[in-house]
CSV table of C-alpha atoms and ligand atoms in Angstrom, one decimal:
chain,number,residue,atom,x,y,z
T,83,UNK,CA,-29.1,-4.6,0.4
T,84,UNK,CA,-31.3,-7.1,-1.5
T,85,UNK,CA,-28.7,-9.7,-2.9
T,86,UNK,CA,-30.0,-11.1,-6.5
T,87,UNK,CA,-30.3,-14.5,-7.4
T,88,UNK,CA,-27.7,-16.3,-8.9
T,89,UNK,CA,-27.8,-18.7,-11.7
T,90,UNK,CA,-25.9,-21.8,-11.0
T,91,UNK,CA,-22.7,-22.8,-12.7
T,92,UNK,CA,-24.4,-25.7,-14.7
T,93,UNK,CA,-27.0,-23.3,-15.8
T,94,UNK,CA,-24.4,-20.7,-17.2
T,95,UNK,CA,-21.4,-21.8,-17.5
T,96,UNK,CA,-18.2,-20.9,-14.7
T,97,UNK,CA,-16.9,-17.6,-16.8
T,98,UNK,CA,-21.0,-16.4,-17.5
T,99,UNK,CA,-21.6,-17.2,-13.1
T,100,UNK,CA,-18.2,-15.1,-12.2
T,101,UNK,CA,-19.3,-12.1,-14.8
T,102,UNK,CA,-22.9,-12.6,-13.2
T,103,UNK,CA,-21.2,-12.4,-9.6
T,104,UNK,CA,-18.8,-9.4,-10.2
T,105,UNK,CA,-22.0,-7.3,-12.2
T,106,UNK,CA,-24.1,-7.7,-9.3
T,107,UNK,CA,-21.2,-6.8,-6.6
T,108,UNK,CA,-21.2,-9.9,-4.6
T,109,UNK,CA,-17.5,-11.6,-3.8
T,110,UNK,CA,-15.3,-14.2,-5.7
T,111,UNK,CA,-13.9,-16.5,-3.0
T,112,UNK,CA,-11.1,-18.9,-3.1
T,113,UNK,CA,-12.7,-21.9,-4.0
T,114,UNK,CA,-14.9,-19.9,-6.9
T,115,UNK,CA,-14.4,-20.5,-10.5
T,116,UNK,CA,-12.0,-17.3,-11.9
T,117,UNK,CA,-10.4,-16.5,-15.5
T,118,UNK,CA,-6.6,-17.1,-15.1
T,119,UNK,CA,-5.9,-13.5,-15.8
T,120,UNK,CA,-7.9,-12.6,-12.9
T,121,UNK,CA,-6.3,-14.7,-10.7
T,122,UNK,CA,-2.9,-13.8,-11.9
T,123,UNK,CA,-4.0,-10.0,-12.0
T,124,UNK,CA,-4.7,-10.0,-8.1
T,125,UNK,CA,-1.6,-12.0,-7.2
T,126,UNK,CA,0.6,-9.7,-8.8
T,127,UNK,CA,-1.5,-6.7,-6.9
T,128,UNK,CA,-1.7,-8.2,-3.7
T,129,UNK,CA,1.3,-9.4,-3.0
T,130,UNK,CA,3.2,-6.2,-4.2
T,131,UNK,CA,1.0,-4.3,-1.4
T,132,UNK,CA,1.8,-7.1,0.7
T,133,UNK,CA,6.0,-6.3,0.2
T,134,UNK,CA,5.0,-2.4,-0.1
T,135,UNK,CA,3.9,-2.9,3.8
T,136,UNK,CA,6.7,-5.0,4.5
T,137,UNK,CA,9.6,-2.5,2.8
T,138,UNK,CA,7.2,0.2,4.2
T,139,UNK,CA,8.4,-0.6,8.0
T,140,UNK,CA,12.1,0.3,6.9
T,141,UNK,CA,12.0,4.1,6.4
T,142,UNK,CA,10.0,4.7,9.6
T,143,UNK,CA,11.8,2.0,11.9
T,144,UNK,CA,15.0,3.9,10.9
T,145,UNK,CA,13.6,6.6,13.7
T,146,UNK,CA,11.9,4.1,16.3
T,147,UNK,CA,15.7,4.5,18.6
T,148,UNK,CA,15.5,8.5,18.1
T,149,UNK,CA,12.0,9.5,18.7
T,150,UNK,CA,11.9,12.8,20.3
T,151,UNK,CA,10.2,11.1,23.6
T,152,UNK,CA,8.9,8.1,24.8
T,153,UNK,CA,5.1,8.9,23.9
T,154,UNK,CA,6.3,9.5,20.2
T,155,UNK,CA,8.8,6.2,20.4
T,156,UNK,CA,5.8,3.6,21.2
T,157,UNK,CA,3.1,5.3,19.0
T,158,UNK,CA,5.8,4.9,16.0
T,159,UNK,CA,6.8,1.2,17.2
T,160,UNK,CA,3.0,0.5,17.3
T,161,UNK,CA,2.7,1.9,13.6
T,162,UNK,CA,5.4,0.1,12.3
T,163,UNK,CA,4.1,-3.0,14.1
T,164,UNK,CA,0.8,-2.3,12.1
T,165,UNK,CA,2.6,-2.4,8.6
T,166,UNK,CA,4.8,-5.8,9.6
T,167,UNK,CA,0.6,-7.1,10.0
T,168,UNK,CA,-0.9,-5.6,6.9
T,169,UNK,CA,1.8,-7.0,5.6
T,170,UNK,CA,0.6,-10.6,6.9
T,171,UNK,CA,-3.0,-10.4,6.0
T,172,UNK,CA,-1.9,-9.6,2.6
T,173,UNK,CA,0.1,-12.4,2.1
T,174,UNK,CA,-2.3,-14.8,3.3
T,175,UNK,CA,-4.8,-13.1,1.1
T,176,UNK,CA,-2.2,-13.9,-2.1
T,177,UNK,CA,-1.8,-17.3,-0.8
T,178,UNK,CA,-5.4,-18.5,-0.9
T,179,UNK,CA,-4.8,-17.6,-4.7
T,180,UNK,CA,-2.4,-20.4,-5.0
T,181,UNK,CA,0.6,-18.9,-4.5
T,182,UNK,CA,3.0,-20.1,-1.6
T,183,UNK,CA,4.4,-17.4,1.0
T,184,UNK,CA,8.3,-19.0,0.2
T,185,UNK,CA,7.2,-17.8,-4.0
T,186,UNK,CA,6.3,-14.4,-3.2
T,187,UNK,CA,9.5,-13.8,-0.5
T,188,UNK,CA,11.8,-15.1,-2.8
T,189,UNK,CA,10.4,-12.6,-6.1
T,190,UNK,CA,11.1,-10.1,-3.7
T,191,UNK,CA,14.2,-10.8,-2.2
T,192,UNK,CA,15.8,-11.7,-5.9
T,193,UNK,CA,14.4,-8.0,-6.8
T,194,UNK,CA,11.8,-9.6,-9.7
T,195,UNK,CA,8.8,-8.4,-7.6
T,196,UNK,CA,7.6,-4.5,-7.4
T,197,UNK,CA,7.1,-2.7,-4.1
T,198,UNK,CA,5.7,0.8,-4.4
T,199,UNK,CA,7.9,3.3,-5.3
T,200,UNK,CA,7.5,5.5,-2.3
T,201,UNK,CA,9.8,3.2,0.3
T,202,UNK,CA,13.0,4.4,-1.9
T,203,UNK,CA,13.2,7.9,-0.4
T,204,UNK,CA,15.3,8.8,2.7
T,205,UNK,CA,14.0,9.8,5.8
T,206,UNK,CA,16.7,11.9,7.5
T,207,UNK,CA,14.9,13.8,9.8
T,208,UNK,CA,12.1,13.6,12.8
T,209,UNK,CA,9.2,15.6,10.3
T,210,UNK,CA,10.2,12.6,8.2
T,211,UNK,CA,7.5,11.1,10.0
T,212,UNK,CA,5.3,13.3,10.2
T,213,UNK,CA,4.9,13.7,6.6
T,214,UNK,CA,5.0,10.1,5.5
T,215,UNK,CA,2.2,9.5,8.2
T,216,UNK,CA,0.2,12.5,6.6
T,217,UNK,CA,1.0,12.2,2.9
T,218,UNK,CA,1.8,8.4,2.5
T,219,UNK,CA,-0.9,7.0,4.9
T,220,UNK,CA,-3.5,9.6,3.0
T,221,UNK,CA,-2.5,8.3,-0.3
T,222,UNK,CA,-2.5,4.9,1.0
T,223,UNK,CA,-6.3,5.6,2.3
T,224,UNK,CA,-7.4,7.4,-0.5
T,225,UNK,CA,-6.2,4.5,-2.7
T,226,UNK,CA,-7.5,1.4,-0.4
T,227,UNK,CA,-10.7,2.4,0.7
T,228,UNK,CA,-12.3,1.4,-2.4
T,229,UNK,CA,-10.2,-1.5,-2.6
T,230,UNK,CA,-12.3,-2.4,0.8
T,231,UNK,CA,-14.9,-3.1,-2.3
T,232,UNK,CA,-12.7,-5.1,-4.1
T,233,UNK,CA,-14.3,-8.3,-5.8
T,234,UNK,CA,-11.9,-10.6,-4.3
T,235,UNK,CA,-13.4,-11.4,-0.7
T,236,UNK,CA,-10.5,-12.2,1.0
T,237,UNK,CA,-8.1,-8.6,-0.2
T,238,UNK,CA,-11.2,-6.8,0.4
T,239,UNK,CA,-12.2,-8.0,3.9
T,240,UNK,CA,-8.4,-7.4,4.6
T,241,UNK,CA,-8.1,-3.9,3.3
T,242,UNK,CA,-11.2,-2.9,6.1
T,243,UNK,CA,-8.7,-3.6,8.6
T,244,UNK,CA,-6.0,-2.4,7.2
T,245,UNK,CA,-8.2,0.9,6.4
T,246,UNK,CA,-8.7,1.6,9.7
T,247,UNK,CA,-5.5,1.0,11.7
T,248,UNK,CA,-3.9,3.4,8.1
T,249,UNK,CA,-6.3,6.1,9.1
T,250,UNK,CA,-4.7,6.3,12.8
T,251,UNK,CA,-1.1,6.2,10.7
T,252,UNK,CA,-2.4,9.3,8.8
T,253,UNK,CA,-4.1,11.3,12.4
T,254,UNK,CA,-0.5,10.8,14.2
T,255,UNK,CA,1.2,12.0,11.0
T,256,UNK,CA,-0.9,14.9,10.8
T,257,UNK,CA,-0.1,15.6,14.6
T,258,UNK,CA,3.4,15.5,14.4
T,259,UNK,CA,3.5,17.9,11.8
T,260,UNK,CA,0.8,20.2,13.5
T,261,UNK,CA,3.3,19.8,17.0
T,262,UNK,CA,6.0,21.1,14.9
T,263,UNK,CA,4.4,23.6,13.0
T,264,UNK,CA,3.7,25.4,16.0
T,265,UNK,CA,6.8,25.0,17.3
T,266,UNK,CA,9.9,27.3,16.6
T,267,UNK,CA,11.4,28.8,13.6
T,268,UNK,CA,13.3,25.7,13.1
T,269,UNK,CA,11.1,23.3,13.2
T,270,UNK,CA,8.6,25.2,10.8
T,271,UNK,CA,11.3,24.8,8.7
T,272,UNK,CA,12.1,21.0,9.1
T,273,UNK,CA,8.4,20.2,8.8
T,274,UNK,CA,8.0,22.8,5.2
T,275,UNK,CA,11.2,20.7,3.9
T,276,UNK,CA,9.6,17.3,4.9
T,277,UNK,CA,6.6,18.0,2.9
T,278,UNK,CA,8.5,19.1,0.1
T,279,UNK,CA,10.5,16.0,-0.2
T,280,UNK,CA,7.4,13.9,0.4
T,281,UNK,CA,4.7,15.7,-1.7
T,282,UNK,CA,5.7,14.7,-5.0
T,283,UNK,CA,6.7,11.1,-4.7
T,284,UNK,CA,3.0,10.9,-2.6
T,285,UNK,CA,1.5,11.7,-6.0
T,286,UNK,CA,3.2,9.5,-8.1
T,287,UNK,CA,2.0,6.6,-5.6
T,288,UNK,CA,-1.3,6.2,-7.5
T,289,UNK,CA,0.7,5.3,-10.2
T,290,UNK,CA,1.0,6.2,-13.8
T,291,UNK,CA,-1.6,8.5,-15.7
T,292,UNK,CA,-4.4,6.7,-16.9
T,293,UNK,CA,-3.1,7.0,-20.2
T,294,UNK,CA,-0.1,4.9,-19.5
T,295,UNK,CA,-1.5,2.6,-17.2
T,296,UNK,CA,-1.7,-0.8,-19.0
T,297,UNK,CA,-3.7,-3.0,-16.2
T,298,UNK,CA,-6.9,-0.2,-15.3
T,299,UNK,CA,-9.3,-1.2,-17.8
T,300,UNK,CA,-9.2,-4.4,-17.1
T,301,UNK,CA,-8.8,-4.6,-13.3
T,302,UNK,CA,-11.7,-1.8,-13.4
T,303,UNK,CA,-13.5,-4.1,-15.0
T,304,UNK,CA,-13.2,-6.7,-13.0
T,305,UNK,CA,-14.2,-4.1,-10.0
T,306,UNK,CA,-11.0,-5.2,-8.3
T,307,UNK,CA,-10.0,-1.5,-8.6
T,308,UNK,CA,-12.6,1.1,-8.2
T,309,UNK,CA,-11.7,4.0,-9.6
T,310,UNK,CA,-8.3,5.4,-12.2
T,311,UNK,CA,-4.8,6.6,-10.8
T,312,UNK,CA,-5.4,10.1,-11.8
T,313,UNK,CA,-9.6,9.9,-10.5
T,314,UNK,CA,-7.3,8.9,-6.9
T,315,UNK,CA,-4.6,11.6,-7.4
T,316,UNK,CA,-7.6,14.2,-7.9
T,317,UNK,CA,-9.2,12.5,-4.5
T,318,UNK,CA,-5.8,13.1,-2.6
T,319,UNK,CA,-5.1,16.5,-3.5
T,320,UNK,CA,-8.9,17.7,-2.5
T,321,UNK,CA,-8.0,16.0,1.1
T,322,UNK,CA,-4.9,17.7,1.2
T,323,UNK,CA,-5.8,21.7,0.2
T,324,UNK,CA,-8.0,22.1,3.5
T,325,UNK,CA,-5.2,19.6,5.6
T,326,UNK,CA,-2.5,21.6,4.4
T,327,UNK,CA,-3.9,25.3,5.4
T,328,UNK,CA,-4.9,24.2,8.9
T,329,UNK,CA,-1.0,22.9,9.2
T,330,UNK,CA,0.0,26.4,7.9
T,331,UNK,CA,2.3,24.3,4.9
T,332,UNK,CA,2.5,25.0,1.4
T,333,UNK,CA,1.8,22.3,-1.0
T,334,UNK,CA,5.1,22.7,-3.5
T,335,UNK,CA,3.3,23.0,-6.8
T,336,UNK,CA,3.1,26.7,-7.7
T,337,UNK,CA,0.3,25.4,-10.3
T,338,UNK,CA,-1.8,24.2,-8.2
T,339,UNK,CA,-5.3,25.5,-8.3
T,340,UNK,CA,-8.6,24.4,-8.1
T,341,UNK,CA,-10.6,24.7,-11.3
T,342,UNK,CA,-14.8,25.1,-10.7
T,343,UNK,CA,-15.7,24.3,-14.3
T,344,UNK,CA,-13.9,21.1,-14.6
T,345,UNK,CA,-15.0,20.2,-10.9
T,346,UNK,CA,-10.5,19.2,-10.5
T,347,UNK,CA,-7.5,20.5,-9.8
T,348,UNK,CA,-5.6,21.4,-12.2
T,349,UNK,CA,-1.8,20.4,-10.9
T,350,UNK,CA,2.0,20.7,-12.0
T,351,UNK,CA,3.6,18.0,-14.0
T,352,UNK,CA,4.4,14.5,-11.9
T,353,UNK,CA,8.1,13.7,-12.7
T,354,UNK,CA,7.7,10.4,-14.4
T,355,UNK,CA,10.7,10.0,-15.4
T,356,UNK,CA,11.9,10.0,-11.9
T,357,UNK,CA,9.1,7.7,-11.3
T,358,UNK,CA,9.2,4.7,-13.6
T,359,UNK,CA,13.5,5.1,-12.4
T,360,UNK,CA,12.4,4.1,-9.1
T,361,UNK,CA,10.5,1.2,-10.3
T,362,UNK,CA,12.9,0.4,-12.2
T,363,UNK,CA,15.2,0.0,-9.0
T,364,UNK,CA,17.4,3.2,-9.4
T,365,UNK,CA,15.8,5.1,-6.6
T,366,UNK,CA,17.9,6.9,-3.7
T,367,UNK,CA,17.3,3.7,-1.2
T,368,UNK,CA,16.1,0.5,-3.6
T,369,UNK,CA,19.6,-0.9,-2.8
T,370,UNK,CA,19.5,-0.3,0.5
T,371,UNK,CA,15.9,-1.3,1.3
T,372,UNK,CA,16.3,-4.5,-0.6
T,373,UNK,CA,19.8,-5.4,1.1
T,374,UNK,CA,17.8,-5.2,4.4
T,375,UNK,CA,15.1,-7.2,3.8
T,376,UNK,CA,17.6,-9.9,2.4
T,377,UNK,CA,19.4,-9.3,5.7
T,378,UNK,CA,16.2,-9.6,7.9
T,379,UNK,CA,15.3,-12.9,6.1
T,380,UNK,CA,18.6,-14.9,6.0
T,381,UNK,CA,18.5,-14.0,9.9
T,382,UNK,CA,15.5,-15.2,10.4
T,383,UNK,CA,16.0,-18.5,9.2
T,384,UNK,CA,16.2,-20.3,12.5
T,385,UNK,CA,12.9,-19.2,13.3
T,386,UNK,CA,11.4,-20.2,9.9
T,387,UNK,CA,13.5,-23.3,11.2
T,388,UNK,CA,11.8,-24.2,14.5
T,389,UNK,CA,8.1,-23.2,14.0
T,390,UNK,CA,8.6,-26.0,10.8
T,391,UNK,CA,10.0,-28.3,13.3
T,392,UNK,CA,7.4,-27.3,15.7
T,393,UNK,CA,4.7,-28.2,13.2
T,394,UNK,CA,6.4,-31.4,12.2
T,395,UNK,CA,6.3,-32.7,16.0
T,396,UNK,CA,2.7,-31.3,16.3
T,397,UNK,CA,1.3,-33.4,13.4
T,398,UNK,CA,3.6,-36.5,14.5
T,399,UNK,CA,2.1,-36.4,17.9
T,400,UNK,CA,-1.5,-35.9,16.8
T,401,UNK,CA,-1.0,-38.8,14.3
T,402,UNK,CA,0.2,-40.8,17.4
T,403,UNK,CA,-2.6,-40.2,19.0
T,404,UNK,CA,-5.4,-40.8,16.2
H,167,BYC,N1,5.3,1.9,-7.3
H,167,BYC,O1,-1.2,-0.3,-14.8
H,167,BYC,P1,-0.9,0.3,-13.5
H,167,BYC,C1,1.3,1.7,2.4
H,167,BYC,C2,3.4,-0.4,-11.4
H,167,BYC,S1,1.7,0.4,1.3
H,167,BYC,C3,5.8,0.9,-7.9
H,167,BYC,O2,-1.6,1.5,-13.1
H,167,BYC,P2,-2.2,-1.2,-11.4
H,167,BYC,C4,2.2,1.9,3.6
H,167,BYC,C5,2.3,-1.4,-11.5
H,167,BYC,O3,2.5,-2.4,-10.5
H,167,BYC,C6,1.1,1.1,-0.2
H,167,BYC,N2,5.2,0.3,-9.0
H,167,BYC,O4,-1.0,-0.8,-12.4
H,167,BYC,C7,3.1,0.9,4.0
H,167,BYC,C8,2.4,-1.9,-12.9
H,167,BYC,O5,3.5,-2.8,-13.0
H,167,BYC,P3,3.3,-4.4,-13.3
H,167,BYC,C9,1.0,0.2,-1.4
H,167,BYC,C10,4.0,0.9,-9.4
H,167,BYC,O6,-1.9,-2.4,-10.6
H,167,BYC,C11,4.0,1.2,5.1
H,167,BYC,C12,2.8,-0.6,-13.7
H,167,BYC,O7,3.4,0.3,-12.7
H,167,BYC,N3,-0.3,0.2,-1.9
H,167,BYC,O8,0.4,2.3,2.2
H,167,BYC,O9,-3.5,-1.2,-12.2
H,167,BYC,C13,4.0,2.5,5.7
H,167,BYC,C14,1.7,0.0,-14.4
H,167,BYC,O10,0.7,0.6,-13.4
H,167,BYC,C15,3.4,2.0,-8.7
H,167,BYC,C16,-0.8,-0.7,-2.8
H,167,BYC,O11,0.0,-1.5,-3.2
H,167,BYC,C17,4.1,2.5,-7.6
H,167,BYC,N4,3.7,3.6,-6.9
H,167,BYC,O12,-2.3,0.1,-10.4
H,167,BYC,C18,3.1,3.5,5.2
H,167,BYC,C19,-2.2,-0.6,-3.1
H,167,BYC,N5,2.3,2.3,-9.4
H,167,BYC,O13,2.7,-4.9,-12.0
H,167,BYC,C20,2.2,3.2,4.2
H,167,BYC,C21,-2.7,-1.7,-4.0
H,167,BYC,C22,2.2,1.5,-10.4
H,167,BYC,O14,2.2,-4.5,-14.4
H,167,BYC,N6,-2.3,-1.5,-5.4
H,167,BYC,N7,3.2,0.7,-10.4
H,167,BYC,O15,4.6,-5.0,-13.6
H,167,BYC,C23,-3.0,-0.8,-6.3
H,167,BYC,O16,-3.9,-0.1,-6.0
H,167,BYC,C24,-2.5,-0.8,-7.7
H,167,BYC,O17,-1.7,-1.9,-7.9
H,167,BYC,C25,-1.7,0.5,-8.1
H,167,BYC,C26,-1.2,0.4,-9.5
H,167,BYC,C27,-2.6,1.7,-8.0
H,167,BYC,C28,-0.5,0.7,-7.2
């Protein structure tokens, strides 16, 4: 790709170079001139993925002591492992924004900062997994590859890794279903009732219709996101038609059906209410998910502890030495 030349900052102006920069698809960077609002937009974005990963782990870790063998124990471990990361890169990502680490565990640990929606559902059986690695990671694909475009450098360098280590969550997800599918009666049935329970939530991911979603326009516009909730939604459910007839499950929407004309699918109604409850922090597991992480982080204070005090000697003994 050609890159075009830039004007300088003298020449234009800081808010004329960064429109210049985001028209013509090259990156912002950290040190960059950006509108506030910018700034503020991606903080709030990134670090909510970053405590969606970190919530995310809770669900699936909940099955890591009763995998059905040892192969299917250390490929979950390994996945879960993967989210604790994306969870890192994303925070460092916020942080070159100006925002400390401390700031963004404390929003979330006080309950003032969002997570995504789809960590406050239960997980109480094995096809659990299977469906939150087939329907969650494909949401979360669907909805992050373009993000790999985002104009922020540092989120979207991030999301290519991330991208790539969700599309192996979404493969084993697909296989565990595809193992139990063609397994016995029961298990048919354990896998059927997992994608019911996960379908719908899945959906509601993307977040709300584009009618009643206050911050596309502008983050569109600032090509941080890509493309709307429901264009995503549409995107999902055309990966999922084909996914789901080789698995031999039904998608639960009787309405469901794909309209030539319009080029979409035309689907069943998307529970909002249900939705924005769950954001709202009156979903089946917010209390509990929250109550964890609290847990996790006031007992991991002593190692927050000693790396500090491992970075204080470090610096005291270099000083000594210069
Ligand atoms: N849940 O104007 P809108 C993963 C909020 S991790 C909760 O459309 P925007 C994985 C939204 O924040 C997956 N809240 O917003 C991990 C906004 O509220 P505020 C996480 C939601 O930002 C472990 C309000 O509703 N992925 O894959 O333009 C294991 C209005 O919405 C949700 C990301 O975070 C929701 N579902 O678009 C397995 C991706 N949806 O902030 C898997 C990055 C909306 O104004 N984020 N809200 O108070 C994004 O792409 C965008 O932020 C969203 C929302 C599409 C989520």
């Amino acid at each position: 790709m050609t890159v075009p030349p830039v004007t300088t900052a003298e020449d234009l102006g800081a808010q004329a170079l960064f429109d210049e920069l985001v028209a013509n698809e090259q990156r912002i960077e950290p040190r960059d001139w950006m509108p506030e609002a910018y700034r503020r937009t991606l903080i709030r974005q990134i670090s909510q993925h970053a405590h969606s990963e970190i919530i995310g782990m809770q669900p699936e870790g909940n099955w890591i002591t009763r995998a059905p063998s040892l192969k299917r124990k250390a490929i979950l471990m390994a996945k879960v492992q993967d989210e604790a990361g994306h969870g890192l890169y994303l925070y460092s990502a916020a942080q070159t924004l100006g925002i400390t680490r401390d700031e963004m565990m404390q929003q979330l640990i006080d309950g003032k900062a969002k997570y995504s929606s789809i960590f406050n559902y239960p997980t109480p059986t094995w096809a659990d997994m299977g469906a939150i690695g087939w329907l969650v990671d494909g949401a979360a694909i669907c909805n992050q590859v373009p993000l790999c475009r985002a104009s922020y450098g540092p989120y979207g360098r991030a999301m290519v890794r991330i991208c790539k280590e969700e599309s192996f969550h979404q493969r084993q997800g697909f296989e565990i279903l595809l193992t139990l599918m063609q397994g016995s009666e029961e298990q048919r049935a354990m896998a059927q009732d997992a994608v019911n329970r996960w379908y719908w939530p899945a959906l509601a991911m993307f977040g709300p219709p584009d009618d009643q979603s206050p911050n596309s326009a502008q983050s569109m516009q600032w090509k941080i996101k890509r493309f709307s909730n429901d264009d995503l939604r549409q995107r999902f459910v055309g990966m999922l038609v084909p996914q789901a007839e080789i698995l031999g499950v039904t998608l639960p929407d009787p309405e469901l059906r794909y309209d030539a004309e319009t080029g979409r699918y035309a689907m069943g109604e998307i529970d909002w209410d249900e939705f924005f409850e769950v954001v709202r922090g009156n979903g089946p597991c917010n209390a509990e998910r929250l109550q964890r992480r609290r847990d996790a982080h006031e007992e991991g204070a002593w190692v927050r502890e000693a790396a500090a005090e491992y970075a204080r000697k470090q610096a005291l003994r270099q000083e000594v030495a210069a």
